[in-house]
Every structure is written in structure tokens, then in C-alpha cells.
Coordinates of C-alpha atoms and ligand atoms in Angstrom, one line a residue:
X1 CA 45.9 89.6 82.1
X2 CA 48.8 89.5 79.4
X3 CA 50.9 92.7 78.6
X4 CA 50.3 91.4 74.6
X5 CA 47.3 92.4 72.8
X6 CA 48.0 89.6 70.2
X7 CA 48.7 86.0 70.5
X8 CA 52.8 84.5 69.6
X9 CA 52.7 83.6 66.4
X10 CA 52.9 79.9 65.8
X11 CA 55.9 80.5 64.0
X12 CA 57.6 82.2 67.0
X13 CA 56.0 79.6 69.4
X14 CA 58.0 77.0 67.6
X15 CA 61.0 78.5 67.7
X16 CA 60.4 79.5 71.7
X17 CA 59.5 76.5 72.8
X18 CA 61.7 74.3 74.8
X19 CA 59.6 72.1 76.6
X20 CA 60.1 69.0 74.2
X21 CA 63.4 69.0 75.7
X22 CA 63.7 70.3 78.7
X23 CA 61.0 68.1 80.0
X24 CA 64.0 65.8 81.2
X25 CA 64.7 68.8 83.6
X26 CA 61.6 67.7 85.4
X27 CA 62.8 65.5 88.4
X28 CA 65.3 68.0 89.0
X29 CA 62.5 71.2 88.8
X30 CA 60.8 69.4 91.5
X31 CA 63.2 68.7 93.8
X32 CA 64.1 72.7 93.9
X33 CA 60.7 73.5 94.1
X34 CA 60.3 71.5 96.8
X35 CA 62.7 72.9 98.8
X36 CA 62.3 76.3 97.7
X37 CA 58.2 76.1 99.2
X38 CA 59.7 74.5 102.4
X39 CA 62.0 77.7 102.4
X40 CA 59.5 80.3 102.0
X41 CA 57.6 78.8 104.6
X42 CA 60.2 78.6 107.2
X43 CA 61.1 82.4 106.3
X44 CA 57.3 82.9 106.7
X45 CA 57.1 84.4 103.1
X46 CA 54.0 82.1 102.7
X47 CA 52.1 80.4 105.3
X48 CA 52.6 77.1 106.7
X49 CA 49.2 75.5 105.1
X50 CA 50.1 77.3 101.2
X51 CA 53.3 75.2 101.9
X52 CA 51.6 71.9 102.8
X53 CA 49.2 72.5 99.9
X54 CA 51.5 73.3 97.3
X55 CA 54.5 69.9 98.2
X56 CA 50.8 67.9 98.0
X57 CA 50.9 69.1 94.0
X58 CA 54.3 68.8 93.8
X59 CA 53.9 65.4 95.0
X60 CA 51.1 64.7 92.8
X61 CA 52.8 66.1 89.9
X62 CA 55.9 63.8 90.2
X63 CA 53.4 61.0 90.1
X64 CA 52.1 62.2 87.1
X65 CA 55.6 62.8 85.9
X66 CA 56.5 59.2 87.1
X67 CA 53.6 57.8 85.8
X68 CA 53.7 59.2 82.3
X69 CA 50.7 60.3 82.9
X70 CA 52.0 64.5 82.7
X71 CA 50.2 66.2 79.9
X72 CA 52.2 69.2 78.1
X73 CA 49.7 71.7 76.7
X74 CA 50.5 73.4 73.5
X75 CA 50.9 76.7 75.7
X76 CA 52.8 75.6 78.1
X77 CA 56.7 77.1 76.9
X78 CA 59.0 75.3 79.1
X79 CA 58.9 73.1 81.8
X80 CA 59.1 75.3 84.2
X81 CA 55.6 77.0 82.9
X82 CA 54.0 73.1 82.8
X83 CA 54.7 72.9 86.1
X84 CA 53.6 75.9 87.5
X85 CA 50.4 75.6 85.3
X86 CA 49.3 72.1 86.5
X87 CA 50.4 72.7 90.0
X88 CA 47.4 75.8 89.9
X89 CA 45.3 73.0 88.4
X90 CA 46.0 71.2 91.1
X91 CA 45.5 73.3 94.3
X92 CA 44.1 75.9 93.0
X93 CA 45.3 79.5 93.1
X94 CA 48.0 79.1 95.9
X95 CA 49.5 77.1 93.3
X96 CA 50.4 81.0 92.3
X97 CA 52.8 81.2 95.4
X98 CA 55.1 79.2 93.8
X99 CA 56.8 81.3 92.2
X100 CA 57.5 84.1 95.1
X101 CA 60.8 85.2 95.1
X102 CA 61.8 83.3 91.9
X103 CA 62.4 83.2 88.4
X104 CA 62.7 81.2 86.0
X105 CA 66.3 82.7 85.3
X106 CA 67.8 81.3 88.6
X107 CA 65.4 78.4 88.9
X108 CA 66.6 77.0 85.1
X109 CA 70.3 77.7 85.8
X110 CA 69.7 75.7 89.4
X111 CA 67.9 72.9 87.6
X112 CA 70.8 72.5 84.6
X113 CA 73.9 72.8 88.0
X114 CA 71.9 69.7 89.5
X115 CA 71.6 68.0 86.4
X116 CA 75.4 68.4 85.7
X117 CA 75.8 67.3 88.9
X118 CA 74.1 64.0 88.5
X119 CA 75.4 63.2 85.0
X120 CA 78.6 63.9 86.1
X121 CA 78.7 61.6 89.0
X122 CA 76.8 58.9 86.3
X123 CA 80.1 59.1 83.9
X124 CA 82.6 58.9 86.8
X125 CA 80.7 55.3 87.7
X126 CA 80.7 54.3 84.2
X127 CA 84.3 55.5 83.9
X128 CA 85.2 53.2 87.1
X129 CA 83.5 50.3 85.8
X130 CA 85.5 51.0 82.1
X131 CA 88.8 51.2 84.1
X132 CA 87.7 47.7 86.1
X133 CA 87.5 46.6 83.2
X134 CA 90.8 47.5 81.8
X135 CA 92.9 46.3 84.9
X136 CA 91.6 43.0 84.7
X137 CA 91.6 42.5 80.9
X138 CA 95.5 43.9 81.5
X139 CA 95.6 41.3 84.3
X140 CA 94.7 38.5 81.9
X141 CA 97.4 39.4 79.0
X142 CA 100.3 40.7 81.3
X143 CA 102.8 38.9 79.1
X144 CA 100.8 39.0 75.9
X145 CA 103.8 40.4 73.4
X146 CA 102.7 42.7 70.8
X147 CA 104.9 45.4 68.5
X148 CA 104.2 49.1 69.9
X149 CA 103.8 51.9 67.3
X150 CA 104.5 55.4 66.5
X151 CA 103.5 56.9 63.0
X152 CA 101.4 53.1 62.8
X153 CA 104.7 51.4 62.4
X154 CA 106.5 48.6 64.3
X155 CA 109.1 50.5 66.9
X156 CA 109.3 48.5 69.9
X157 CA 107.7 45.3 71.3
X158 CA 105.6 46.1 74.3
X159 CA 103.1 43.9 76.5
X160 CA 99.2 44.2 75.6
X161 CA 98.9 44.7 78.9
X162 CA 101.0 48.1 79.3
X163 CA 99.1 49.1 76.3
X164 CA 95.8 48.5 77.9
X165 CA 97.0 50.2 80.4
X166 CA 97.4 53.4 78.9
X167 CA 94.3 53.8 78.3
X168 CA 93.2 53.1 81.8
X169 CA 95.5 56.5 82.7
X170 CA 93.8 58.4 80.0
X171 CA 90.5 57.5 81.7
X172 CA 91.5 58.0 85.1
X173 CA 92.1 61.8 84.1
X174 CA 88.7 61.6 82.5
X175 CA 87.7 60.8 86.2
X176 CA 89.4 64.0 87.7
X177 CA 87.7 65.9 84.8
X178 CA 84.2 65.2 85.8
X179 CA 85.1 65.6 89.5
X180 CA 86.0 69.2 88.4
X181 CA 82.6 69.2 86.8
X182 CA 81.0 68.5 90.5
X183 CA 83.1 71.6 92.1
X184 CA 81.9 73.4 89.7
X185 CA 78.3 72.8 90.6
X186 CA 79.0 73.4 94.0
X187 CA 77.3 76.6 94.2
X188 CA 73.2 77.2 94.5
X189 CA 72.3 80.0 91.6
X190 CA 68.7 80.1 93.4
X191 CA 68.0 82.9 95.2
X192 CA 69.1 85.7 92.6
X193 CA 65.6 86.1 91.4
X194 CA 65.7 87.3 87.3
X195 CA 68.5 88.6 88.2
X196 CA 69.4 91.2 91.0
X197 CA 68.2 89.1 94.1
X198 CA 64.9 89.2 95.4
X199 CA 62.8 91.6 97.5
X200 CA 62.6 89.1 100.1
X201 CA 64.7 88.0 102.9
X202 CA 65.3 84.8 101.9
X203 CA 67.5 81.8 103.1
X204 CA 69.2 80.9 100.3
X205 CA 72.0 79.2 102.3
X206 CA 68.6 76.7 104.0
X207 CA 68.5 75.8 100.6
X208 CA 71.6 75.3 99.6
X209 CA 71.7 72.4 102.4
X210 CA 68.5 71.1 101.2
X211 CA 69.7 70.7 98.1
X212 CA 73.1 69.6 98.5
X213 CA 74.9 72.4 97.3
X214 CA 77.7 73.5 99.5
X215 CA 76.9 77.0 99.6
X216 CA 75.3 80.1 97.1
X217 CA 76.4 81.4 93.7
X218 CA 78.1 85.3 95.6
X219 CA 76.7 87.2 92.8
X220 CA 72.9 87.4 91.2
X221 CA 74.1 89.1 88.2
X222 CA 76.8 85.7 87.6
X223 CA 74.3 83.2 89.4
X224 CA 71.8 83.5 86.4
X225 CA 74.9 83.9 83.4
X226 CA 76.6 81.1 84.3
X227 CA 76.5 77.8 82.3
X228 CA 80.5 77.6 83.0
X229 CA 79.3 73.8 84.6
X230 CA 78.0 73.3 80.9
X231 CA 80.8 73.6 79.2
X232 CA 82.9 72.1 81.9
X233 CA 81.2 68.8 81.3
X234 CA 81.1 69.3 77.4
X235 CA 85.1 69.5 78.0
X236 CA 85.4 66.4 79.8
X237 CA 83.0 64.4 77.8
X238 CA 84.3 65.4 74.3
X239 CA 87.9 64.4 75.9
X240 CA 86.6 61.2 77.6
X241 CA 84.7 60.5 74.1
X242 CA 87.9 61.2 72.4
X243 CA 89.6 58.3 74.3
X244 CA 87.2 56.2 73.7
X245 CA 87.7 56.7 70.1
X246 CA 91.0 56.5 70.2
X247 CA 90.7 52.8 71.7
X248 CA 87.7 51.9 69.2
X249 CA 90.1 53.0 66.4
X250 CA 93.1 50.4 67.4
X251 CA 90.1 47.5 68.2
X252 CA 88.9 48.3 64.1
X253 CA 92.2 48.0 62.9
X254 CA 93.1 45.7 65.1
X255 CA 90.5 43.7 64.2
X256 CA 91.4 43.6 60.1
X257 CA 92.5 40.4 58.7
X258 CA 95.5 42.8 57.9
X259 CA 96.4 43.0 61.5
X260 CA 94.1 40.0 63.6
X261 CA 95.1 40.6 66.5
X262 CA 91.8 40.8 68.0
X263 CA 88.2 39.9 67.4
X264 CA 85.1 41.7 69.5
X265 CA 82.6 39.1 70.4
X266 CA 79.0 38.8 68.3
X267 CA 77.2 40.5 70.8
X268 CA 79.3 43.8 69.6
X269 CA 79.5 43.2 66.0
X270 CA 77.1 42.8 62.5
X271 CA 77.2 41.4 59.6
X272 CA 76.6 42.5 55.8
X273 CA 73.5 42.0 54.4
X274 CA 75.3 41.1 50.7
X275 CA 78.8 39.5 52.1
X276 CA 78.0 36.5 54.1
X277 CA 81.6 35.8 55.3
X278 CA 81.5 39.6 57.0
X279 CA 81.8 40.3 60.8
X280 CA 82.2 43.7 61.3
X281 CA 83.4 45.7 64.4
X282 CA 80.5 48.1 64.4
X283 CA 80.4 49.3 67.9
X284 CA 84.0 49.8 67.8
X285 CA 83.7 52.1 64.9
X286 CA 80.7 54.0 66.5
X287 CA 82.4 54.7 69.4
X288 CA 84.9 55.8 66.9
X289 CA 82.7 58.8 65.1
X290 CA 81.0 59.4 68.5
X291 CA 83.7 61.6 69.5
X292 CA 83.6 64.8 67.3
X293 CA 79.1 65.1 68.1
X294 CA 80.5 65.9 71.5
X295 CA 83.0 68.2 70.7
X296 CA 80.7 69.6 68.5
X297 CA 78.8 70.7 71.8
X298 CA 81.2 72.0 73.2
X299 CA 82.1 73.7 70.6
X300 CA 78.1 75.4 70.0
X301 CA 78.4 76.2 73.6
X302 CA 81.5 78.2 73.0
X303 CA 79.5 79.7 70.2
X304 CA 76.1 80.2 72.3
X305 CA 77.9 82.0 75.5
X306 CA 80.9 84.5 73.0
X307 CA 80.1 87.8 73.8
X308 CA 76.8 87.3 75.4
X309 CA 75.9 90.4 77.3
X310 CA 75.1 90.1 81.0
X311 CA 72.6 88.9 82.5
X312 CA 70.0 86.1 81.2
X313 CA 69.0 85.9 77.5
X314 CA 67.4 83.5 75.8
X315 CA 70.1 82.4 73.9
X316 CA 71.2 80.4 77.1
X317 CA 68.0 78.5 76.4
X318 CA 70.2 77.1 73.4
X319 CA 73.1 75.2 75.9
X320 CA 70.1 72.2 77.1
X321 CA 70.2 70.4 73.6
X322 CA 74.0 70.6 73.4
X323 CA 74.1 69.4 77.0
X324 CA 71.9 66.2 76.6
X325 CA 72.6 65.0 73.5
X326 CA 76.8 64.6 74.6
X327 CA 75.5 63.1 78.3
X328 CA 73.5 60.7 76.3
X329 CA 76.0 59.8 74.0
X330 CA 79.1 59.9 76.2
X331 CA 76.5 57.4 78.9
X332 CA 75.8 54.9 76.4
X333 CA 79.4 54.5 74.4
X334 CA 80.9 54.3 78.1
X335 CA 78.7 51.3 78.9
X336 CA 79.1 50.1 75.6
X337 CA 83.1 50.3 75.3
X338 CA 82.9 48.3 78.6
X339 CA 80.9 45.7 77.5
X340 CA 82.7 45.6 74.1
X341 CA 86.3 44.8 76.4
X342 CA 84.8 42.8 78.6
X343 CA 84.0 40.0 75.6
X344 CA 87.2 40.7 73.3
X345 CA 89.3 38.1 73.0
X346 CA 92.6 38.8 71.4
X347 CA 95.5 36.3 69.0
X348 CA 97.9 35.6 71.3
X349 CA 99.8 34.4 68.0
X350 CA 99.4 36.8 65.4
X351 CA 100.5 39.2 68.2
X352 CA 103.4 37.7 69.5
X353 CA 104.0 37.0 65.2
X354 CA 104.1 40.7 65.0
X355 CA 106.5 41.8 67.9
X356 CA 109.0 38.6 66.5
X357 CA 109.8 41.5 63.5
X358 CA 113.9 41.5 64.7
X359 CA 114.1 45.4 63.4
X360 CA 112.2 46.0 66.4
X361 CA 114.9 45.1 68.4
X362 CA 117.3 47.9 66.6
X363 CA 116.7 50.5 69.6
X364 CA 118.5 47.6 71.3
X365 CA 121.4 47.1 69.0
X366 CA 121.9 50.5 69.2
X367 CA 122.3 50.6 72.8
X368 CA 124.1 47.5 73.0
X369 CA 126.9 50.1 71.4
X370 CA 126.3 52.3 73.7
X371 CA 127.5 50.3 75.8
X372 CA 130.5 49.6 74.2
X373 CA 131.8 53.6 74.0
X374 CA 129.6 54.6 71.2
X375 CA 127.5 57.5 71.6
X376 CA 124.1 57.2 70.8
X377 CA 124.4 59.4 67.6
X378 CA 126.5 57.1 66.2
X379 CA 125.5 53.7 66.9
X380 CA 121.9 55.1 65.6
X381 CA 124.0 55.3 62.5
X382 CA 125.4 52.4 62.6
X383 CA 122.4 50.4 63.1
X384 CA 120.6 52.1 60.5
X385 CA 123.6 50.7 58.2
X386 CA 123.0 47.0 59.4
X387 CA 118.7 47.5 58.9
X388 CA 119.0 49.0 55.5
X389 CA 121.1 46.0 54.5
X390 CA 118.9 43.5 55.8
X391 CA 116.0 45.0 54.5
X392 CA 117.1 45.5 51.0
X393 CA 118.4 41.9 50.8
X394 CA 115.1 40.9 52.4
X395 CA 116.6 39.0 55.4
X396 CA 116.0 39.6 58.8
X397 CA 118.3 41.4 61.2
X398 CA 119.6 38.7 62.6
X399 CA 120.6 37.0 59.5
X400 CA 123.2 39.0 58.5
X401 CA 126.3 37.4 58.3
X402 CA 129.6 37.6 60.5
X403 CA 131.4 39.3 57.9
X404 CA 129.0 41.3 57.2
X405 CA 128.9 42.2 60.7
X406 CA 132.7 42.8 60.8
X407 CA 132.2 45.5 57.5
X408 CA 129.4 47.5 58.7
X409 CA 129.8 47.3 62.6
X410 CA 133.0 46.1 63.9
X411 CA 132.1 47.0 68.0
X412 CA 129.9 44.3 68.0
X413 CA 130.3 40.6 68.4
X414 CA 128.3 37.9 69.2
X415 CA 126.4 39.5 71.4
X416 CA 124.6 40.5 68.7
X417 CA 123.0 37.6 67.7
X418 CA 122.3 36.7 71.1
X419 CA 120.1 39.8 72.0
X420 CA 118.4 39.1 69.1
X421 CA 117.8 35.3 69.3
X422 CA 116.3 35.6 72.5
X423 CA 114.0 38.6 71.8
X424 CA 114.6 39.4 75.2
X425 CA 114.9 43.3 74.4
X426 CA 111.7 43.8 75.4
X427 CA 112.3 42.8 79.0
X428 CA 115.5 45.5 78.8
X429 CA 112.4 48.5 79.1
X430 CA 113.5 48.3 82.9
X431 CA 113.1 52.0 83.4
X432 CA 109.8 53.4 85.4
X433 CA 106.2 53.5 83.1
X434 CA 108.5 50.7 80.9
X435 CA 107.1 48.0 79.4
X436 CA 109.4 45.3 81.4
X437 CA 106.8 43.1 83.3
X438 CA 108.3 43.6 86.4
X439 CA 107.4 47.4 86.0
X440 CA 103.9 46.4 84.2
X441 CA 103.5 44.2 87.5
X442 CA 104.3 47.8 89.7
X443 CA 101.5 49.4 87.4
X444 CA 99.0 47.1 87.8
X445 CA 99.4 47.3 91.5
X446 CA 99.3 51.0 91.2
X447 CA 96.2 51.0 88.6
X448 CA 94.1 48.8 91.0
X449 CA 95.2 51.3 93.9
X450 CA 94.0 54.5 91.8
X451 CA 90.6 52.2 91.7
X452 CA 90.3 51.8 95.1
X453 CA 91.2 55.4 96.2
X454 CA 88.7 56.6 93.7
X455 CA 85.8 54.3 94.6
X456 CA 86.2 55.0 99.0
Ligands
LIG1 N1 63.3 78.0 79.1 C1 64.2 79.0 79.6 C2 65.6 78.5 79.4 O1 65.8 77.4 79.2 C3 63.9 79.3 81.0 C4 64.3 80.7 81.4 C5 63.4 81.6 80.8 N2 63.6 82.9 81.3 C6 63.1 84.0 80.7 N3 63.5 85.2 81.2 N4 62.4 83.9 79.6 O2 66.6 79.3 79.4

């Protein structure tokens, strides 16, 4: 019996229907439905033979699922309703007790929390293995010399491998991100029924154990609302998917004839189909526009959840699209930004070319006036003096002449041409998170640490 005298319109049934995409929620579905039968029985809501029958459907039905052998009928809405229909094809009308003292309101939000879960712990592997990657591609250009940047122009020389390095800190937040992501799962939403708890006495807490879940969701009414675990991961992944587009970006430009600095391997670039001498950094720049689809998640989730009234509506149906599409694209450009560093190879040349530039020793100048008395203000000035006439008589710093020297900046001597003859300003970065290698030596040691804390 229906409480509807006429059938959905197809029109409506299209626009309902969620099981082309939630069918990935299977696994998950069937591991709480498991222990949810195994739960009713030990509470003796069902008998101990509807429990045995209905885990030999399940059972079957995950070898069907396994298999890909599961048929989805036009009339089955979600997965949920698949499930439940071929388990009563399966065993018959016990298959009905399935569904005692549950809904699909807490059984979906369950089935998304594991989900989460899992995906979660998948990014913080592929995170780790990313960050392995880093250390050692740090390890293998410690003293690689290259010109650091603001505003995309030469400041400073640092090493490659204190800029690789960064990165491997901007990931190793990412890490504590999606470990928030798992405490935020912590809680089982099962149990609160549609939405008000069930008129059972339940064990929610039997469960909870069963399922790994270090204890129950407090309230029914917030058990079946939340989908804060949702947008926790959408956070996480659109800032770990903005890193990695952040590095991308530098390996495109990077790898420019303007720049050369670098070159990703063939196995992560293409070619043109008109320009035979092209090798282009495609997976760099993918990894580059990946960044904002995730966001863009977040961002509908934001947009699904304002101002939704309490408790379940179906809009929340609308947060499993968002949710896959930024786990599958934040799993594959993590494995694919490892792969990509693990075959660059970089100039060692064109970089140490670059960080030769004497104006990028000017910082140094300055300071070697500092030294003298001069306060910073001033020296920046005076500096700035000495650039701006080496730059408009196209010479180098260092070429300027003694008298020269003796107009525009009388404190100094021949110091000056010393500090920058031996480029050796980029070993004066002594301070702590410097570039000098002795402290990009004390970060590496603490880099591989982080690693090992995070992986016991
Ligand atoms: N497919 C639904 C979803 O994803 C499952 C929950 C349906 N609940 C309901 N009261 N219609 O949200």
C-alpha cells in the first residue's frame, strides 16, 4: 500500500533520484546494516534467526555489489531503498525487519560520517607519501641556490631545498586538517530514527563499537542535521587543493624557457598536436585549476546547509555530489603531484644563474651598514642610491666603482666588494626558519621527525 493515489512523475523521479550517485555509499550501507541487525538481535528487537537470515542477504548482496553483478531498478530512489528492496528479494519478507528502529535520515547521515572517515584517512596517506616525497627531493638539492621571490621578483637567494620545504609545512597542516575531519566523525548519528529517537530501547552505544565510532551523536534532532563533517573535509581539501596549486603554478612557470629551471619528466607532460618542438607541463597546470572545483564544494555546501530549518530535508540529499567529486579530485591530484616530484629534475645552472643577480645581495649591503652605526632606515636609502645607479648604467652592483662608492656611500669600504664577490650573503640567513644550510640541515631533521610522529 502507498499513501499516493498516482505514480511520481518521471519528471520529479529524475530530479529525486540519487541512486546514480550514492550507489558508492554501498560498502559503507552494509557495513551499518550489518551491525545494526546484529544490534536488534542482541536487544531482542528481532529474533535471533531474522538476524541470521537477514546478514546471509547482506552478505549476498555485497557479493553482488562486489561482483558488479547489483541491478538498480528504475524504482529504486536511493541506495538505501536498492538495498532494502533486493535484501526482501533475497530472504523474503524478514528482509522487512530491516529497517526497525531506523531511518533513512540517521542511516544516510551514518553512511556519509563513515565515508568521511575513510576518505579522510585516504588523503592523510596520500599527504604522507606527498611530504616523503618532498623531504627527500629537499634532501637531494640542499645546496641547490636559487633567487626567492616576493611580488615574482628576485629578493633574496635561498636554497631549493628550503623552498621545497615550505611546501612540506603547508602540507603537514593539510594533515592536522583532515585529522580534524576524523574527530569530527567521531560520533554515530544512528540511532535517532527520522529524527526524535526511536520507540525502541536500543543500544546505540553496541554500535557505536561495532562500527568504530567512539561514542553517539547526544542529540537526534542534530544527529540527522549534521553534515558539519562535510564541510569539514570540503575545507581541508579545497586548502590542501589550494597548495597543490600553488606548487603546480611555480613548476609551470618554472618550467618556461623564460625561467628553466625545471623540467617534469614525459610521463607528466604532452605535446602539441601542431608544434612539434612542444613539451608541455600539463599535469602541473591541472593540478593548477583543480583547486577552485573544490572550493567550489565547499562553497555549494555552504549554500545547501544556510538557513536550513531543522531537522532532515531533502536538500541535504544535495551535499553527496559536492562531497565526491572534491574526494575524487583532491585523491587523484595528490597521487599525481607525487608522482609529478618524484620524476622532476631541476637546472642546477640556470638556477644558481638566477640567484648570481648581485641586487639580490642589497638586503646584505644594507645591513653591512647596519653594522657600521647606520640605522636600517637609512642604509635602506643608501643602498637604494648605489642600485639605482647600477641599474641605470646597466652594471652590476658590484661593478660600481671606488669613487663612486666614496660619493654615494662613504661607510663602506672594501668590504663591500668582498660580500658581494663571494655571494656568501645567502649563508648570512643564520636566523631560525633561514635559509643558511646549517638551519635548512635543522629543518630537514625536523621535517623527517614530523614524518615519523605522524606515521607511528
Ligand atoms: N537519499 C536521501 C539523502 O541522501 C536519504 C534520506 C532520505 N530521507 C527522507 N526522509 N526522504 O538524503
Amino acid at each position: 500500500m502507498s499513501r499516493f493515489s498516482s505514480p511520481q512523475d518521471p519528471r520529479f523521479r529524475a530530479l529525486n533520484s540519487s541512486v546514480s550517485f550514492d550507489y558508492r555509499l554501498a560498502p559503507y550501507d552494509l557495513e551499518q546494516s550489518r551491525a545494526h541487525v546484529r544490534m536488534l538481535a542482541r536487544c531482542q528487537i528481532i529474533e535471533p534467526d531474522d538476524m541470521t537470515e537477514l546478514e546471509r542477504g547482506l552478505e549476498e548482496i555485497r557479493a553482488e555489489i562486489d561482483g558488479d553483478r547489483f541491478q538498480v531498478l528504475p524504482e529504486d530512489e536511493d541506495v538505501h531503498m536498492a538495498i532494502e528492496r533486493r535484501l526482501i528479494e533475497i530472504v523474503g519478507p524478514v528482509g522487512g525487519k530491516l529497517q526497525t528502529a531506523r531511518s533513512r535520515n540517521d542511516q544516510v547521515a551514518t553512511d556519509l560520517a563513515m565515508f568521511v572517515r575513510a576518505h579522510s584517512l585516504n588523503a592523510q596517506e596520500a599527504l604522507l607519501d606527498l611530504m616523503r616525497g618532498l623531504v627527500d627531493l629537499a634532501e637531494r638539492h640542499l645546496d641547490w641556490q636559487m633567487p626567492g621571490y616576493t611580488h615574482l621578483q628576485r629578493a633574496q637567494p635561498v636554497y631549493l631545498s628550503h623552498h621545497l620545504l615550505a611546501y612540506f609545512w603547508k602540507f603537514r597542516r593539510d594533515l592536522g586538517r583532515f585529522g580534524f575531519c576524523m574527530r569530527a566523525t567521531d560520533d554515530l548519528p544512528l540511532g535517532a530514527g527520522a529524527l526524535a529517537g526511536v520507540n525502541f530501547e536500543t543500544s546505540r552505544m553496541s554500535v557505536a563499537h561495532d562500527l568504530s565510532f567512539q561514542g553517539v551523536v547526544e542529540n537526534s534532532i542534530d544527529a540527522v542535521s549534521n553534515r558539519d563533517f562535510v564541510i569539514d573535509y570540503l575545507s581541508a581539501a579545497a586548502t590542501c587543493a589550494t597548495h597543490l596549486s600553488q606548487l603546480a603554478s611555480e613548476i609551470v612557470l618554472w618550467s618556461s624557457e623564460e625561467f628553466g629551471f625545471c623540467e617534469v619528466s614525459d610521463g607528466f607532460a604532452s605535446g602539441s598536436s601542431i608544434m612539434p618542438q612542444k613539451k608541455n607541463p600539463d599535469a602541473a597546470e591541472l593540478l593548477r585549476a583543480k583547486a577552485p572545483r573544490v572550493a567550489g564544494g565547499l562553497v555549494a555546501l555552504h549554500g545547501v546547509l544556510h538557513a536550513l530549518p531543522l531537522t532532515y530535508n531533502k536538500d541535504l540529499q544535495e551535499d553527496k555530489e559536492h562531497l565526491f567529486d572534491a574526494v575524487d579530485t583532491l585523491e587523484l591530484s595528490l597521487a599525481a603531484a607525487s608522482g609529478m616530484l618524484e620524476e622532476i629534475s631541476f637546472d642546477r645552472e640556470r638556477l644558481a644563474t638566477a640567484a648570481q643577480d648581485d641586487l639580490l645581495g642589497a638586503t646584505d649591503v644594507a645591513d653591512l651598514l647596519v653594522r657600521r652605526g647606520v640605522p636600517f632606515r637609512e642604509s635602506h636609502g643608501i643602498v637604494a642610491g648605489l642600485v639605482r645607479r647600477a641599474v641605470e648604467s646597466g652594471r652590476q652592483l658590484s661593478e660600481l666603482t671606488e669613487d663612486e662608492l666614496g660619493e654615494l656611500a662613504p661607510q663602506l669600504g672594501s668590504e663591500f666588494y668582498e660580500l658581494l664577490s663571494d655571494g656568501g650573503w645567502i649563508e648570512s640567513k643564520v636566523s631560525e626558519g633561514g635559509t643558511s644550510l646549517a638551519r635548512v640541515r635543522e629543518q630537514l631533521a625536523r621535517a623527517r621527525h614530523a614524518l615519523e610522529e605522524a606515521t607511528r
